[in-house]
């Protein structure tokens, strides 16, 4: 005969026979690679700027990623193609943008495998990103990015923006980061003066704005990329080196110093 004590279940208490025991939640340990969240961006990219022209959209960004205040990675693309009609540019934490890139690549692949003769439009991808970023924000683990979505499909151009809390809107001019303070007034002024600018004028305007950002933004670079979405499809250029040798502002000071 067994002398082991038996605890019989009592109504309203736990099942001591453990017949319906709930699975325990895993204990996370940060030192063992446990649950982690983006509480502070580490490797970041700065401004992305974009503007509509008469037959499409032009977007530009530099290729620098900063590790804190260190200009660490000098040749990194911050604009990606998704499908045949959409380009997404990103400011903020680059690892989060890599995660978004993987998610969108899976979405485009699933859409292609449907083989129903329909493809995702730029606006549909923009709406999808807004839901993804809003969902991550509600989980307390935001994707620390501000995204610019542009594209051209069915004779219509599209330009929209989504930030890390899921706020989204469409406009003819979009800027992120420091560009919202420096480049946005320049883009608005140029569009007011020439509302029907062509592709070459839009490209030149984007380059001029990125040059000003290189002068003023400590986290920017003179190596840039420009992407275009128009009637001929979507394209992301190779690296472009901006001319930044116009440093005439100090000549007066030098002349005055020589006279002392």
C-alpha positions as CSV (number, residue, x, y, z in Angstrom):
1,X,0.0,0.0,0.0
2,X,1.3,3.4,-0.9
3,X,1.7,6.0,1.8
4,X,2.0,8.9,-0.7
5,X,-0.3,11.8,0.3
6,X,-2.9,12.6,-2.4
7,X,-4.3,16.2,-2.7
8,X,-7.7,15.9,-4.1
9,X,-9.0,18.9,-6.2
10,X,-11.2,21.4,-4.5
11,X,-13.9,23.2,-6.4
12,X,-12.7,26.6,-7.6
13,X,-9.1,25.8,-7.2
14,X,-6.4,24.4,-9.5
15,X,-6.5,20.8,-10.8
16,X,-4.0,19.0,-8.6
17,X,-4.0,16.0,-10.9
18,X,-2.6,18.4,-13.5
19,X,-4.9,17.0,-16.2
20,X,-5.7,20.4,-17.6
21,X,-2.5,22.2,-16.8
22,X,-1.9,25.3,-19.0
23,X,1.5,25.5,-20.8
24,X,3.9,27.8,-19.1
25,X,5.0,31.0,-20.8
26,X,8.7,30.9,-21.8
27,X,11.0,32.9,-19.6
28,X,12.9,35.4,-21.8
29,X,16.5,36.2,-21.0
30,X,18.1,39.1,-22.8
31,X,21.6,37.6,-22.3
32,X,20.4,34.4,-24.1
33,X,19.1,36.2,-27.1
34,X,15.6,36.5,-25.7
35,X,12.7,38.9,-26.6
36,X,14.0,42.2,-27.9
37,X,12.4,45.4,-29.1
38,X,13.6,48.5,-31.0
39,X,13.7,51.0,-28.2
40,X,16.4,53.1,-29.7
41,X,17.7,53.1,-33.3
42,X,21.3,52.3,-33.7
43,X,22.3,52.2,-37.4
44,X,20.3,54.8,-39.2
45,X,19.8,56.6,-42.5
46,X,18.7,60.2,-42.8
47,X,16.4,62.0,-45.3
48,X,14.4,60.7,-48.2
49,X,12.8,63.3,-50.5
50,X,10.4,62.9,-53.4
51,X,8.3,65.0,-55.8
52,X,5.8,64.4,-58.6
53,X,6.6,65.7,-62.1
54,X,4.3,65.9,-65.1
55,X,4.5,62.2,-66.0
56,X,5.7,60.4,-62.8
57,X,7.6,60.6,-59.5
58,X,11.2,61.2,-58.6
59,X,12.8,60.2,-55.3
60,X,16.3,60.6,-53.9
61,X,18.3,59.7,-50.9
62,X,22.0,59.5,-49.9
63,X,23.7,56.2,-49.3
64,X,25.1,56.8,-45.8
65,X,24.2,54.8,-42.7
66,X,25.4,56.3,-39.4
67,X,26.3,54.3,-36.3
68,X,25.3,56.9,-33.8
69,X,27.2,59.9,-34.9
70,X,29.8,57.8,-36.8
71,X,29.5,57.8,-40.6
72,X,29.9,54.0,-40.7
73,X,28.5,52.6,-44.0
74,X,29.0,54.8,-47.0
75,X,27.4,52.8,-49.9
76,X,24.1,51.3,-48.7
77,X,20.9,51.5,-50.8
78,X,17.9,52.9,-48.9
79,X,15.5,52.5,-51.8
80,X,14.1,49.1,-53.0
81,X,11.9,47.9,-55.8
82,X,8.9,45.7,-55.0
83,X,7.1,44.3,-58.0
84,X,7.0,46.1,-61.3
85,X,5.4,49.3,-60.1
86,X,6.6,50.3,-56.7
87,X,9.7,51.7,-55.0
88,X,10.0,52.2,-51.2
89,X,12.6,54.5,-49.6
90,X,13.4,54.5,-45.9
91,X,14.8,56.7,-43.2
92,X,15.6,55.4,-39.7
93,X,16.8,52.1,-38.4
94,X,18.2,50.0,-41.2
95,X,17.7,46.6,-39.6
96,X,14.0,47.4,-39.4
97,X,13.9,48.3,-43.0
98,X,15.6,45.0,-43.8
99,X,12.8,43.3,-42.0
100,X,10.2,45.3,-43.9
101,X,12.0,44.4,-47.1
102,X,11.7,40.7,-46.3
103,X,8.0,41.1,-45.5
104,X,7.3,42.9,-48.8
105,X,9.3,40.4,-50.8
106,X,7.1,37.6,-49.4
107,X,4.0,39.6,-50.1
108,X,5.0,40.2,-53.8
109,X,6.0,36.6,-54.2
110,X,2.6,35.4,-52.8
111,X,0.9,37.8,-55.2
112,X,2.9,36.5,-58.1
113,X,2.1,32.9,-57.2
114,X,-1.7,33.7,-57.3
115,X,-1.3,34.0,-61.1
116,X,-4.6,35.8,-61.4
117,X,-3.4,38.5,-63.8
118,X,-3.4,41.1,-61.1
119,X,-0.5,42.8,-59.5
120,X,-0.1,44.8,-56.3
121,X,-0.4,48.6,-57.0
122,X,1.8,51.2,-55.2
123,X,-1.2,52.3,-53.2
124,X,-2.0,48.8,-52.0
125,X,1.6,48.3,-50.8
126,X,1.4,51.7,-49.1
127,X,-1.8,50.7,-47.3
128,X,-0.3,47.3,-46.3
129,X,2.8,49.1,-44.8
130,X,0.5,51.4,-42.8
131,X,-1.2,48.4,-41.3
132,X,2.1,46.6,-40.5
133,X,3.7,49.6,-38.9
134,X,0.5,50.5,-36.9
135,X,0.3,46.8,-35.7
136,X,4.0,46.9,-34.6
137,X,3.4,50.2,-32.8
138,X,0.4,48.7,-30.9
139,X,2.6,45.8,-29.8
140,X,5.1,48.2,-28.3
141,X,7.8,47.1,-30.7
142,X,7.7,49.7,-33.5
143,X,9.6,49.4,-36.8
144,X,11.7,52.5,-36.4
145,X,11.3,53.8,-40.0
146,X,9.7,56.5,-42.0
147,X,8.8,55.1,-45.4
148,X,8.2,56.9,-48.7
149,X,6.2,54.8,-51.2
150,X,6.1,55.8,-54.8
151,X,5.1,54.2,-58.1
152,X,3.3,54.4,-61.4
153,X,0.6,52.2,-62.7
154,X,-2.3,52.5,-65.1
155,X,-1.3,56.0,-66.2
156,X,-1.3,57.3,-62.7
157,X,1.6,58.3,-60.4
158,X,1.5,57.6,-56.6
159,X,3.4,59.1,-53.8
160,X,2.7,58.4,-50.1
161,X,4.4,58.4,-46.7
162,X,4.1,56.1,-43.6
163,X,5.8,56.7,-40.2
164,X,6.7,54.4,-37.4
165,X,3.3,54.8,-35.6
166,X,1.3,54.0,-38.8
167,X,0.4,57.6,-39.7
168,X,0.0,57.7,-43.4
169,X,-0.9,60.3,-46.1
170,X,-0.5,61.0,-49.8
171,X,0.9,64.2,-51.3
172,X,2.7,65.7,-54.3
173,X,5.9,66.3,-52.2
174,X,7.2,64.0,-49.5
175,X,10.2,64.5,-47.2
176,X,11.5,62.6,-44.2
177,X,14.1,63.3,-41.5
178,X,16.0,66.6,-41.6
179,X,14.7,67.0,-45.1
180,X,11.4,68.0,-43.7
181,X,13.0,71.1,-42.3
182,X,15.5,72.0,-45.0
183,X,14.4,70.4,-48.3
184,X,10.6,70.7,-48.0
185,X,10.5,74.6,-48.4
186,X,12.8,74.3,-51.4
187,X,10.7,71.7,-53.1
188,X,7.5,73.6,-52.5
189,X,8.9,76.8,-53.9
190,X,10.2,75.1,-57.0
191,X,6.8,73.4,-57.6
192,X,4.9,76.7,-57.1
193,X,7.2,78.3,-59.7
194,X,7.0,75.4,-62.1
195,X,4.0,73.1,-61.4
196,X,4.5,71.1,-64.7
197,X,8.2,70.4,-64.4
198,X,9.6,67.6,-66.6
199,X,11.7,64.6,-65.6
200,X,15.1,66.3,-66.0
201,X,14.0,69.4,-64.0
202,X,12.7,67.1,-61.2
203,X,16.0,65.2,-61.1
204,X,18.0,68.4,-60.9
205,X,15.8,69.7,-58.2
206,X,16.2,66.5,-56.1
207,X,20.0,66.7,-56.6
208,X,20.1,70.4,-55.5
209,X,18.1,69.6,-52.4
210,X,20.3,66.7,-51.5
211,X,23.3,68.9,-51.9
212,X,21.9,71.4,-49.5
213,X,21.2,68.6,-47.1
214,X,24.8,67.5,-47.4
215,X,25.9,71.0,-46.4
216,X,23.5,71.2,-43.5
217,X,22.8,67.7,-42.2
218,X,25.7,66.1,-40.2
219,X,24.3,62.6,-40.9
220,X,24.2,62.9,-44.7
221,X,26.6,62.1,-47.6
222,X,27.3,63.4,-51.0
223,X,26.9,59.9,-52.5
224,X,23.3,59.6,-53.6
225,X,20.8,57.6,-55.6
226,X,17.8,58.8,-57.6
227,X,14.8,56.6,-58.5
228,X,12.2,57.3,-61.1
229,X,8.7,55.9,-61.6
230,X,7.0,56.8,-64.8
231,X,5.6,55.7,-68.1
232,X,8.7,53.7,-68.9
233,X,8.6,51.8,-65.7
234,X,10.6,52.1,-62.4
235,X,14.3,52.5,-62.1
236,X,16.9,53.1,-59.3
237,X,20.1,54.8,-60.4
238,X,23.6,53.7,-59.4
239,X,25.6,55.8,-57.0
240,X,25.9,59.5,-58.0
241,X,28.6,61.7,-56.6
242,X,27.4,65.2,-56.0
243,X,29.6,68.3,-56.8
244,X,30.2,69.9,-53.5
245,X,33.2,72.1,-54.1
246,X,31.3,75.4,-54.0
247,X,32.6,76.7,-50.7
248,X,32.7,80.4,-51.5
249,X,31.1,81.6,-48.3
250,X,34.5,81.9,-46.5
251,X,36.3,84.1,-49.1
252,X,35.2,87.4,-47.5
253,X,36.5,86.2,-44.1
254,X,39.9,85.1,-45.6
255,X,40.3,88.5,-47.4
256,X,39.5,90.4,-44.3
257,X,41.9,88.3,-42.2
258,X,44.7,89.0,-44.7
259,X,44.3,92.7,-44.2
260,X,44.8,92.5,-40.5
